XYZ file of C-alpha atoms in Angstrom:
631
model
C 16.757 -4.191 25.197
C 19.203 -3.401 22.068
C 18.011 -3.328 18.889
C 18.613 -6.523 16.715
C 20.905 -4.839 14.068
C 23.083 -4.417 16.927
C 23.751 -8.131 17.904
C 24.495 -9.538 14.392
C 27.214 -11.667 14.455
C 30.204 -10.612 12.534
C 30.699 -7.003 10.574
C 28.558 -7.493 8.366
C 25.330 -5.465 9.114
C 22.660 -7.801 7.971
C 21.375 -9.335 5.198
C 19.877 -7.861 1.756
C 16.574 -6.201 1.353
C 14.418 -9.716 1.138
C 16.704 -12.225 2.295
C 16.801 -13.660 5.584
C 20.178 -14.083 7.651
C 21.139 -17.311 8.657
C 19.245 -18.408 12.159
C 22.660 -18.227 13.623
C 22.833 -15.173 13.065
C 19.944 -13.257 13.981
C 19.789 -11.465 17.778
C 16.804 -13.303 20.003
C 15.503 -12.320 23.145
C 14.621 -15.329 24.734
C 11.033 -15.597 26.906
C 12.160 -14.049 30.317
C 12.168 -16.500 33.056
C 11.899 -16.538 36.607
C 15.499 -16.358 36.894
C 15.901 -13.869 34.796
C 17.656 -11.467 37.579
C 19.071 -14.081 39.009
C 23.624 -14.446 38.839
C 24.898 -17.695 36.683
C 26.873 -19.935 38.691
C 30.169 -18.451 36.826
C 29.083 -15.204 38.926
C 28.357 -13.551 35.472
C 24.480 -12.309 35.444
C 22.143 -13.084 32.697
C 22.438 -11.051 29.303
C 18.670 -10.288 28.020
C 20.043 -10.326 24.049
C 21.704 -13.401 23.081
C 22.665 -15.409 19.784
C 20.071 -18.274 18.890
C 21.802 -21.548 19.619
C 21.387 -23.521 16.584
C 21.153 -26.704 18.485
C 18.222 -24.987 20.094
C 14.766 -27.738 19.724
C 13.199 -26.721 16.523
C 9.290 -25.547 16.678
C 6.750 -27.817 16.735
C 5.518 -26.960 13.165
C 7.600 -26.630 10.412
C 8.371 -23.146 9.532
C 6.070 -21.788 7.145
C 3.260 -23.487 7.807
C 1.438 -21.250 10.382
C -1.448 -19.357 9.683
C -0.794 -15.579 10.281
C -3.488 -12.921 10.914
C -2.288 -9.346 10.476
C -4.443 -6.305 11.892
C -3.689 -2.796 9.968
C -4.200 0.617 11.819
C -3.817 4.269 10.107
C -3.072 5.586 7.029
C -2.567 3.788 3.160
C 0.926 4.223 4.011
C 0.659 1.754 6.910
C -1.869 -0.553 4.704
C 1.635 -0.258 1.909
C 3.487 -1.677 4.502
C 1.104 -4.790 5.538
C 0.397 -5.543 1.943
C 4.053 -6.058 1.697
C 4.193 -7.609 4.435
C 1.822 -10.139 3.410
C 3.482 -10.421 0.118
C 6.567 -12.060 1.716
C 4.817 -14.084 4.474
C 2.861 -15.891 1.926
C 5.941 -15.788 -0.375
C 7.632 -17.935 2.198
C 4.035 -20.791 2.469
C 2.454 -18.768 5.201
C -0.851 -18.747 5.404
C -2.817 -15.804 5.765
C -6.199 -15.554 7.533
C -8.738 -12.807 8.781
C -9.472 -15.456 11.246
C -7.340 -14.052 14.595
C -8.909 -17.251 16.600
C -7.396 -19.887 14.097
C -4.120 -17.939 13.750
C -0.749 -19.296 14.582
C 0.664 -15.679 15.276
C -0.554 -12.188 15.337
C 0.927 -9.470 13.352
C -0.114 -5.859 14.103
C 0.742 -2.836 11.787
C -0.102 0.284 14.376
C -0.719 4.382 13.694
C 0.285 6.801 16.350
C -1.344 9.378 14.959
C -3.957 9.541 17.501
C -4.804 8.118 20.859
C -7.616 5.642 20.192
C -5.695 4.096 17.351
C -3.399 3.555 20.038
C -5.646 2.529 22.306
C -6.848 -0.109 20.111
C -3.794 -1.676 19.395
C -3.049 -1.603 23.039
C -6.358 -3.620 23.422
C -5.328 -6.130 20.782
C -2.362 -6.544 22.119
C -4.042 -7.698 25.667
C -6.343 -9.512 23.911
C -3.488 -11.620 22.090
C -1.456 -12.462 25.206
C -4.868 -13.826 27.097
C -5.179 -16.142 24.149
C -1.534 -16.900 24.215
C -0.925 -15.792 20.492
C 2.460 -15.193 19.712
C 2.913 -11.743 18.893
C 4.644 -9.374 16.611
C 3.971 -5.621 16.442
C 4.991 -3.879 13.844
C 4.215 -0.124 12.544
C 4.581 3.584 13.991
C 3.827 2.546 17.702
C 6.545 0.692 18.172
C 9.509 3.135 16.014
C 8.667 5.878 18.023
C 7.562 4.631 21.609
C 10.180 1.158 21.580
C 9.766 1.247 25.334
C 6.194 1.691 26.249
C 4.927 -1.449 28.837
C 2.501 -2.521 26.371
C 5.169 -3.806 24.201
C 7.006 -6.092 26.838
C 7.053 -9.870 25.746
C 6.220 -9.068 22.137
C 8.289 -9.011 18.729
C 8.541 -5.649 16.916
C 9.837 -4.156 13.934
C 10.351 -0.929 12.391
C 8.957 0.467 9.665
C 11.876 0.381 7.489
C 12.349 -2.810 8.633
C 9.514 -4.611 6.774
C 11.293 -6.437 4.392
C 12.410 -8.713 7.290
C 9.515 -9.537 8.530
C 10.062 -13.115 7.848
C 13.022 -13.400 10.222
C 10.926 -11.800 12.839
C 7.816 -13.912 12.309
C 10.422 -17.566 12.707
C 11.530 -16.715 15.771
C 8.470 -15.516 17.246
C 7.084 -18.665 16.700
C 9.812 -20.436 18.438
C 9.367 -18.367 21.473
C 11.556 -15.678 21.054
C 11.491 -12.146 21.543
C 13.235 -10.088 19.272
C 12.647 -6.220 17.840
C 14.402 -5.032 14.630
C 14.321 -1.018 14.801
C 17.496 0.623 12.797
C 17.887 0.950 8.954
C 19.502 3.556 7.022
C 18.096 2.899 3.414
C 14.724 2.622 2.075
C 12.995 -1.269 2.077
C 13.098 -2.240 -1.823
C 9.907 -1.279 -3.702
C 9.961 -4.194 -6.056
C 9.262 -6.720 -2.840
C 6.498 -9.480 -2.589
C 2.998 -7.891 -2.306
C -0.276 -8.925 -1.492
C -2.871 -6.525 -2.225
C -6.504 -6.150 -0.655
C -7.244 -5.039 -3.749
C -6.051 -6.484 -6.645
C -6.788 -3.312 -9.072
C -5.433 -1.021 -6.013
C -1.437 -0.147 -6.056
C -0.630 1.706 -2.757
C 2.736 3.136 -4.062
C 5.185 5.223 -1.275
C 6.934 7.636 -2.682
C 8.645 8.670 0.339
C 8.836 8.406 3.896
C 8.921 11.062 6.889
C 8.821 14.410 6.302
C 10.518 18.192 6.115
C 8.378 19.630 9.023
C 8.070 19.702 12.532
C 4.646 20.021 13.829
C 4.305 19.977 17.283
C 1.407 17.857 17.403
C 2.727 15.036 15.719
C 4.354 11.841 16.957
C 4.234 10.365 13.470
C 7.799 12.391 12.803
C 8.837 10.419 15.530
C 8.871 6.971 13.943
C 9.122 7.558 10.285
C 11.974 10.126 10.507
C 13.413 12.533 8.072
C 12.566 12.770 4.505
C 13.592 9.757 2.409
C 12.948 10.007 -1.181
C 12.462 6.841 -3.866
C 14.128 7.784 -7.056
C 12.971 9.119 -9.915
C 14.000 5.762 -12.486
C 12.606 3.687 -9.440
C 9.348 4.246 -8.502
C 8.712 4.639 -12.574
C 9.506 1.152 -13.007
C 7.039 0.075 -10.254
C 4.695 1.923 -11.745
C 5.155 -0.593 -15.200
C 5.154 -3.597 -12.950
C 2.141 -2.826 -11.278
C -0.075 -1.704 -14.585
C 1.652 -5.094 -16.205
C 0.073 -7.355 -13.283
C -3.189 -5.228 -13.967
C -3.583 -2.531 -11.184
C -6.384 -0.208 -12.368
C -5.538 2.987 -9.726
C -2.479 3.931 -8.193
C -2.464 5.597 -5.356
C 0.756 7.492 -4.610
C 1.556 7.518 -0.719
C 3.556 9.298 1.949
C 3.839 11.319 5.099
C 3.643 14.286 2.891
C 3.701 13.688 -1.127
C 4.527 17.335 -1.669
C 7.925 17.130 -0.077
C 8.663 14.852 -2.825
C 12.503 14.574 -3.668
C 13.648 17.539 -1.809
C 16.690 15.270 -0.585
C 17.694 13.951 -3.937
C 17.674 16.619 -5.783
C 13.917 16.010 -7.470
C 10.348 17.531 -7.218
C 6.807 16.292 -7.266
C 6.016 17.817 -11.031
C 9.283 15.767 -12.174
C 8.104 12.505 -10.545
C 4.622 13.073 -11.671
C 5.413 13.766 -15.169
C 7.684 10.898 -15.199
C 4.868 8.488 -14.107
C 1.731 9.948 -16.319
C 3.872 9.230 -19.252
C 3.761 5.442 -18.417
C 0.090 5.702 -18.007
C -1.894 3.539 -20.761
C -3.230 6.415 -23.336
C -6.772 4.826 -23.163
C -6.773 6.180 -19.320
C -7.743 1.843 -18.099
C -5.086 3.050 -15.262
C -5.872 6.236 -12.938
C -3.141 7.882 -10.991
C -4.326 9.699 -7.747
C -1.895 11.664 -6.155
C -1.313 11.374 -2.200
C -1.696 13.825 0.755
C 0.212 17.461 0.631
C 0.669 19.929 2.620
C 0.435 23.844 1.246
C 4.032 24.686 1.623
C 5.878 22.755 -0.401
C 3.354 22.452 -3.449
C 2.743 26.252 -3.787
C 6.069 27.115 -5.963
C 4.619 24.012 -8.126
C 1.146 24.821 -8.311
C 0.552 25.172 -12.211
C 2.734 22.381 -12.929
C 0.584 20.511 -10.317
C -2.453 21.665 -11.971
C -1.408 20.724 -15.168
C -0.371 17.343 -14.404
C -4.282 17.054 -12.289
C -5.810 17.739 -15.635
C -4.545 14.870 -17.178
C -7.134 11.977 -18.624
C -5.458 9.494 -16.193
C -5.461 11.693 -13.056
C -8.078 11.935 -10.619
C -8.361 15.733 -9.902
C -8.231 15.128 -6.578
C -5.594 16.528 -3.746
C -5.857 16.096 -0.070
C -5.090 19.517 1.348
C -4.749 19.300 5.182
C -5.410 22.694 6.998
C -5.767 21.872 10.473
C -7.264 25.344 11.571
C -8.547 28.582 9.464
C -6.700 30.808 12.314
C -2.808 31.412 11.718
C -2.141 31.863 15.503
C -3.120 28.184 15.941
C -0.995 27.137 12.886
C 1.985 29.148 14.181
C 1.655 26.806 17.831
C 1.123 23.975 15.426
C 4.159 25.167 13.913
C 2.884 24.332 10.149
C 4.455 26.627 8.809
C 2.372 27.873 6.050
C -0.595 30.610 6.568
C -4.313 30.862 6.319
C -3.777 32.817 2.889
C -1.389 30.640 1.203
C -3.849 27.287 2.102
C -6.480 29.785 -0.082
C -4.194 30.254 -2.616
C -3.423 26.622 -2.848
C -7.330 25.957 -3.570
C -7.869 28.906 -5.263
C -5.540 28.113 -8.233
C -6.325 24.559 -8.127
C -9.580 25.309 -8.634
C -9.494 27.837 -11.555
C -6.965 25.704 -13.339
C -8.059 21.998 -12.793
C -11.738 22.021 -14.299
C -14.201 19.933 -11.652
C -11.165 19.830 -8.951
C -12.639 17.908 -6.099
C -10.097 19.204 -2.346
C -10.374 17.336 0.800
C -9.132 18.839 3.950
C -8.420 18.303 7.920
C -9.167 20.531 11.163
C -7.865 19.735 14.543
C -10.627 21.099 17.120
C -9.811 22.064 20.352
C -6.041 22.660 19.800
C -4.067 24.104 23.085
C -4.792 27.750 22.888
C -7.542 27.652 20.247
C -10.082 30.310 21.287
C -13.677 30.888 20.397
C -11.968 33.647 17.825
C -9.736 31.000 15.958
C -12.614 28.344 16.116
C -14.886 31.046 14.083
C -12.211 31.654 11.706
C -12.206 27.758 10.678
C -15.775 27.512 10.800
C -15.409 30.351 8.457
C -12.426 28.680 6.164
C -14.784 25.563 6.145
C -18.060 27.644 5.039
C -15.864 29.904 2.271
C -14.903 26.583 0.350
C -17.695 23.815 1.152
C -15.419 21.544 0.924
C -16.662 17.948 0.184
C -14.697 15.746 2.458
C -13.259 16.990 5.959
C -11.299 14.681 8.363
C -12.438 16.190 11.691
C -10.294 15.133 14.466
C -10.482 16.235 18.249
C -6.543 17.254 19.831
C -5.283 14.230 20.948
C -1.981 14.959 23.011
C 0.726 12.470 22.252
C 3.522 11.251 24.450
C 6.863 13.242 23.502
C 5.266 16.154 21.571
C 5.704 19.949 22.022
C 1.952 19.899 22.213
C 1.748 17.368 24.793
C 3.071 20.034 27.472
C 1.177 22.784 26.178
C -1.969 24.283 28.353
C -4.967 21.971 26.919
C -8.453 23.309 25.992
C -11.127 21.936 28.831
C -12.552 18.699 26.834
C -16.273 20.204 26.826
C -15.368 22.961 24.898
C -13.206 20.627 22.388
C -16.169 18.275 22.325
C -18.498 20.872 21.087
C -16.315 22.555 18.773
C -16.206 19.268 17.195
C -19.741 18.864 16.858
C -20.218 22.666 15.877
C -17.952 21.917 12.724
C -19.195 18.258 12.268
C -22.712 19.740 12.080
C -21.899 22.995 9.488
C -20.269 20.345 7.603
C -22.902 18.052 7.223
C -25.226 20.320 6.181
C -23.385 20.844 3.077
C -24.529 19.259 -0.731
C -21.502 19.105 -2.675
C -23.399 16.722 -5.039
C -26.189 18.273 -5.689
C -26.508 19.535 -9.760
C -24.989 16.186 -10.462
C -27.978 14.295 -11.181
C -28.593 13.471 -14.704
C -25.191 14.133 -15.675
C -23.303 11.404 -17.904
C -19.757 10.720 -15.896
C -16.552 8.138 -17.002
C -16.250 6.398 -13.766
C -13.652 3.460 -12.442
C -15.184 0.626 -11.048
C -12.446 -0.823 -8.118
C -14.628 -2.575 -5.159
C -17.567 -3.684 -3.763
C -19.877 -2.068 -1.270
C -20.126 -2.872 2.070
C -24.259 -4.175 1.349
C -22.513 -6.448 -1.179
C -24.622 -5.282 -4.188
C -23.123 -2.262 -5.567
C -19.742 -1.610 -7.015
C -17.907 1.116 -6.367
C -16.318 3.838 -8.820
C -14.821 7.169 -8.757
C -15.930 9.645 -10.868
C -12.537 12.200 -12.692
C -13.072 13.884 -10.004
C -13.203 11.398 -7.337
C -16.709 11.452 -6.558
C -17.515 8.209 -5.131
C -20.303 6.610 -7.538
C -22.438 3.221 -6.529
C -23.693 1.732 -9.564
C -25.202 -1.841 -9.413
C -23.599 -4.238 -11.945
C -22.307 -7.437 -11.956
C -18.898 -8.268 -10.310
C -17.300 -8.893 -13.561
C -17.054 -4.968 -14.120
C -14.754 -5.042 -11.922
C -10.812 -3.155 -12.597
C -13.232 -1.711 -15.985
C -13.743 1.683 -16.544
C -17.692 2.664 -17.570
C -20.148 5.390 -18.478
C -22.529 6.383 -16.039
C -25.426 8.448 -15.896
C -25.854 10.137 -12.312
C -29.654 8.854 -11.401
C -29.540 10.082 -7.651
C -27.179 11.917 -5.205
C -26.707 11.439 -1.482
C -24.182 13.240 1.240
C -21.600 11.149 0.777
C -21.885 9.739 -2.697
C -24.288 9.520 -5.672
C -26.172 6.631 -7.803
C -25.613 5.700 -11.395
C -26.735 3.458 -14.503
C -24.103 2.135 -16.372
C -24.633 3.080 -19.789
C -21.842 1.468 -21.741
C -18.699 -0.486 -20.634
C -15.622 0.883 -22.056
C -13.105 -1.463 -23.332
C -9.183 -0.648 -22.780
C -6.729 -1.762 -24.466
C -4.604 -3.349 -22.684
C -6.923 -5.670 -21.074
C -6.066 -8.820 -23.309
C -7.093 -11.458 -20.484
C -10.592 -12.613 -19.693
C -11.725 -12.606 -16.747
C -11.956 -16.610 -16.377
C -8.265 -16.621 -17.262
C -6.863 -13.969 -14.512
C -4.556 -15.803 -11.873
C -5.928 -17.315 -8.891
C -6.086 -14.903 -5.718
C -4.270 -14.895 -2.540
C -6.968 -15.692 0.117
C -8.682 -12.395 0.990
C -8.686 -11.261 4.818
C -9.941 -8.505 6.191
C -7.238 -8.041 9.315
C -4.826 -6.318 6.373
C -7.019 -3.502 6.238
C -8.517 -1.691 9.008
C -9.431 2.133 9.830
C -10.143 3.923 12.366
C -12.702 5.994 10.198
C -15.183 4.818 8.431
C -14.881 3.841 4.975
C -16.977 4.746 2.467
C -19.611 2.541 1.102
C -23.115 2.980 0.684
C -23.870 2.840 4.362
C -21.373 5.642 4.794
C -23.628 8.331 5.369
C -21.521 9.357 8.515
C -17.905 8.964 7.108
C -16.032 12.677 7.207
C -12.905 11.125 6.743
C -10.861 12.487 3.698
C -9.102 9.673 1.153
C -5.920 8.801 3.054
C -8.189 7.745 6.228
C -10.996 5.916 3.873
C -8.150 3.888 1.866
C -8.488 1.433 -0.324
C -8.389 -2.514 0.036
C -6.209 -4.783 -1.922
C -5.084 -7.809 -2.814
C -2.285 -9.252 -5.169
C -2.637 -11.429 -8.180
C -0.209 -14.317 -6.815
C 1.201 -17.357 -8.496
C 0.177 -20.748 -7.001
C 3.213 -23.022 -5.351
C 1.356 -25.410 -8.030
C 1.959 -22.954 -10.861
C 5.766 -22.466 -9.814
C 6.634 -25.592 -9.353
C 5.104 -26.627 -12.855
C 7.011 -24.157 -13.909
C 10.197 -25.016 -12.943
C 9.819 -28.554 -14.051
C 9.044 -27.032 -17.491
C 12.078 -24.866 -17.276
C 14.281 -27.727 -16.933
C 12.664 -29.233 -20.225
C 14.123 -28.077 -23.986
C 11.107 -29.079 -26.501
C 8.727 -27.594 -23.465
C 10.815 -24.227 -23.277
C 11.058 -24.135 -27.122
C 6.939 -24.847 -27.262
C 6.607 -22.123 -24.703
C 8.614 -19.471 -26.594
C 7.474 -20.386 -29.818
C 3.530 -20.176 -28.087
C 4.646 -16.985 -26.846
C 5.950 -15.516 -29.806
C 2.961 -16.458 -32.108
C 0.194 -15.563 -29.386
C 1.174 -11.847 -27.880
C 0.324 -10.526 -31.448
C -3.209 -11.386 -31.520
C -3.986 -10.888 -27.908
C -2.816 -7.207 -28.819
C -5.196 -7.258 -31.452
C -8.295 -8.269 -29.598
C -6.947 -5.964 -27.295
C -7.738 -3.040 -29.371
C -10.421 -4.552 -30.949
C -9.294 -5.483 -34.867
C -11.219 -8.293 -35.967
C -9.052 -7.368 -39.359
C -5.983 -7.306 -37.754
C -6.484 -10.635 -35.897
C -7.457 -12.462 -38.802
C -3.904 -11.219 -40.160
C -2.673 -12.593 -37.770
C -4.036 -15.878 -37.211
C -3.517 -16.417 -40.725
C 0.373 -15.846 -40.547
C 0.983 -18.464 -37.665
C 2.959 -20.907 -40.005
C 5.417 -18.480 -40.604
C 8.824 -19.512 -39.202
C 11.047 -16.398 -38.463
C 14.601 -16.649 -38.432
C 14.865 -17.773 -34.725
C 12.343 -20.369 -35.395
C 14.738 -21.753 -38.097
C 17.429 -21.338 -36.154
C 16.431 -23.503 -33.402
C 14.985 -25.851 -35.543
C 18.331 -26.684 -37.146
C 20.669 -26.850 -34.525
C 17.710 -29.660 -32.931
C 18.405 -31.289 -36.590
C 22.407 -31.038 -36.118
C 22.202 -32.386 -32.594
C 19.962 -35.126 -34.053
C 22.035 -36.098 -36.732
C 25.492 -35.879 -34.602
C 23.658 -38.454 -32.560
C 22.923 -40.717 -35.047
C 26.131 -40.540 -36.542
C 27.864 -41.402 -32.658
C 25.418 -44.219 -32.402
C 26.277 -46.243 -35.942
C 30.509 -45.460 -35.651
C 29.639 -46.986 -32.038
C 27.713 -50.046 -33.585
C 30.619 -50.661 -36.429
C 33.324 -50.582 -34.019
C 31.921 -53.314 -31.782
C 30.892 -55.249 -34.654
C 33.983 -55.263 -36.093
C 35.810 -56.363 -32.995
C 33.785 -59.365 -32.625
């Protein structure tokens, strides 16, 4: 089946980033048929991609009123991609739901990282056609495997391709099949967005990557490295802290890579963003997955930037093996000594640096030597958070038809590893200790929150849920495996936080479907969750405007004296809310007491409202003399 982009009618190549084409326009796949095979009567046989009839019956419901339930799979890049997504589903009256039995249609974001995440979405999938759900699969499954059976009577698009997810979602729902797959520029950044969690910006930087592991089947689907600017993903990062984001969490296949195809670097782009960062630290930056080679010329500006107030010194480090003639099959291109020298120097220079890693067990030609040496790498460093992943051959790979390691042995290496890691106590020492923590989400048991320590030690404190998106100091009372206990001492205010929390915006529903990993996230329960912070995630959800609230608004918009109330509210209020903002009763009172002052706008408008008043009543009186006097 061709690819959409391919059956546009006209030259024109499609519509803008966030627009949909016209219905007559967009390439359908009609529901095979029986006849399918079968010759027309004209002799001609039957095309499979054809251009929606516009005289075509219209769908039962009217479009934008079905209920959508979206499944995520993988990495915070994929969860990116769903929140936005969601964002323009419910920008367009869709509702969303973590219901998938009261759903109208199914959308699936997929990972092909590994087999069972595969696996699952092959038994959602199934699932969704027995219950006669329409279907639309979107994600890395279906960019880099477009023809695998699984995918036969369902809608897909790519993951460039999100910003037309609207298109695709209308004519799934009018029986259609259709799959959108090419694009040769980035989706916009600045698109609709529904968060899980409403303090929690998942910002990509980039997609694809520079290397060419042989493992991986992610290159596959999310291509070469493609850069965001510079000027671009700062003014995200503005948006985002404007609508009250308390973390940002800076995504992509592989954040080192950074700007190597626009002529830019990670330290640039990081610098760039820290210097938007509020100065009272409300808004944490943590910096995305890298791998060792391209972050080692940058390591002290790295280091630098990771000792910041509003950086988490946090990296996620992925190693895969401590033996270099498993990384040379891998094709990684980096060594066992430059991954040391990577945490080495982060370590000396970024006081309390916290480094999260993966290992690949069982990789084809791994012996019992090169398993030691990682049990060794893992032993040297203690690390506190290692993704542990068995080889998973995928379809296509280098890997894939490379003489596999009997599954026994790759079982027990796993558990060999999983077990030395256990055993270690990266918290202990903590307790008693007085930490700054930022408070994001709830635990899973529903009575702690959860905050991250500078160094992104996960802390469960139990407070009330209006300490939520606050920052707080904490005194460590108890430590555990996989995260440790505190009493909030004191609440610190920020600055910038000049709205209660009985006046934020309403929330989009919440539903759970936008955010789902294969690992387990941590919580309180967590006690078996290896996974490092790209797996674990975070959930979101985005402050959204009512269709109330905009359509009040645009009834307002069309009134003068309310638009001149509004800007004359406006200009007379955002002064003291900075004030209580930083806390100046003084100030405030100032303030307050200077709200009959008229500035020079203010007079402005004021007389020409006068003038316009006057001209009036002049027009009306000449009218009223010149009909009396022709009586």
């Amino acid at each position: 089946m061709e690819d959409i982009e391919d059956l546009l009618v006209g030259s024109g190549g499609g519509a803008p980033p966030g627009f949909r084409l016209p219905i007559t326009a967009v390439g359908l796949d009609p529901k095979k048929n029986k006849n399918k095979n079968k010759p027309n009567p004209n002799g001609n046989s039957n095309k499979l991609s054809q251009i929606q009839d516009p005289l075509a019956p219209l769908s039962p419901k009217i479009p934008g009123t079905q209920t959508i339930y979206i499944k995520t799979f993988g990495c915070s890049h994929n969860q990116s991609d769903s929140e936005y997504m969601a964002g323009q589903l419910s920008a367009f009256g869709y509702p969303l739901s973590d219901n998938p039995e009261e759903a109208d249609l199914w959308l699936i974001n997929t990972c092909t990282v590994k087999s069972p995440s595969q696996s699952a979405m092959d038994t959602l999938i199934a699932k969704g056609k027995g219950a006669r759900k329409p279907l639309v699969v979107a994600g890395c499954v279906p960019q880099g495997s477009r023809d695998i059976k699984e995918l036969e009577g369902v809608s897909i698009v790519g993951v460039q391709q999100i910003d037309r997810v609207v298109e695709i979602v209308e004519e799934t729902l009018k029986g259609h099949e259709v799959r959108l797959l090419s694009r040769k520029t980035l989706p916009a950044l600045d698109l609709p967005k529904v968060r899980k969690n409403k303090f929690v910006e998942i910002l990509p930087i980039n997609v694809g990557c520079l290397g060419a592991c042989t493992y991986c089947k992610t290159k596959h689907a999310r291509g070469h490295l493609g850069s965001y600017t510079v000027d671009g993903l700062v003014g995200r990062v503005k948006s985002v802290i404007a609508d009250g984001v308390k973390e940002i969490w800076l995504s992509s296949e592989d954040t080192g890579a950074y700007g190597r195809d626009i002529g830019a670097n990670l330290p640039i782009l990081l610098n760039a963003i820290v210097a938007e960062l509020p100065s009272d630290a409300s808004t944490m930056l943590r910096i995305g997955m890298t791998n060792p080679p391209f972050i080692l010329e940058h390591l002290k500006e790295i280091a630098e930037v990771l000792r910041h107030p509003c950086v988490y010194s946090f990296l996620h480090v992925p190693v895969q093996s401590g033996s270099d003639a498993v990384l040379t099959a891998m094709n990684r291109e980096y060594t066992v000594s430059e991954f040391k020298t990577v945490v080495d120097i982060l370590t000396e220079l970024v006081p309390g640096m916290q480094i999260a890693t993966d290992i690949i067990c069982g990789f084809p030609g791994e012996t019992d030597e090169d398993f030691t040496q990682t049990l060794s790498l893992i032993k040297l460093y203690k690390f506190p958070q290692v993704h542990i992943s068995q080889f998973y051959p995928r379809p296509g790979t280098p890997a894939a038809r490379m003489k596999k390691v009997p599954s026994t042995v790759v079982k027990r290496r796993s558990r060999d590893l999983t077990s030395v890691f256990e055993a270690f106590t990266p918290y202990v020492g903590m307790e008693g200790r007085v930490e700054r923590i930022w408070i994001t989400e709830v635990a899973t048991d529903g009575i702690h929150l959860v905050g991250h320590t500078k160094g992104y030690v996960q802390v469960l404190v139990a407070a009330p849920e209006s300490m939520l998106g606050t920052s707080a100091i904490v005194k460590i009372t108890s430590v555990g495996r996989w995260s440790v206990f505190g009493e909030v001492i004191e609440t610190i205010p920020h600055m910038n936080d000049t709205v209660s929390g009985n006046e934020r915006p309403k929330q989009e529903k919440n539903f759970s479907g936008l955010n789902h990993y294969e690992t387990s996230a941590c919580s309180t329960k967590s006690e078996n969750c290896c996974c490092g912070p790209e797996s674990c995630g975070g959930q979101s959800e985005k402050c959204a405007v009512t269709k109330n609230d905009v359509q009040l608004e645009d009834r307002n918009s069309r009134n003068l004296i309310g638009w001149l109330l509004r800007k004359r509210k406006n200009h007379v209020e955002k002064p003291v809310e900075n004030e209580i903002g930083l806390g100046s009763q003084k100030k405030q009172e100032q303030t307050q007491g200077s709200l009959g002052e008229w500035g020079v706008v203010d007079r402005a408008l004021l007389g020409g409202m006068l003038v316009s008043f006057l001209t009036i009543v002049t027009l009306l009186l000449h009218l009223g003399f010149r009909i009396l006097s022709s009586n």
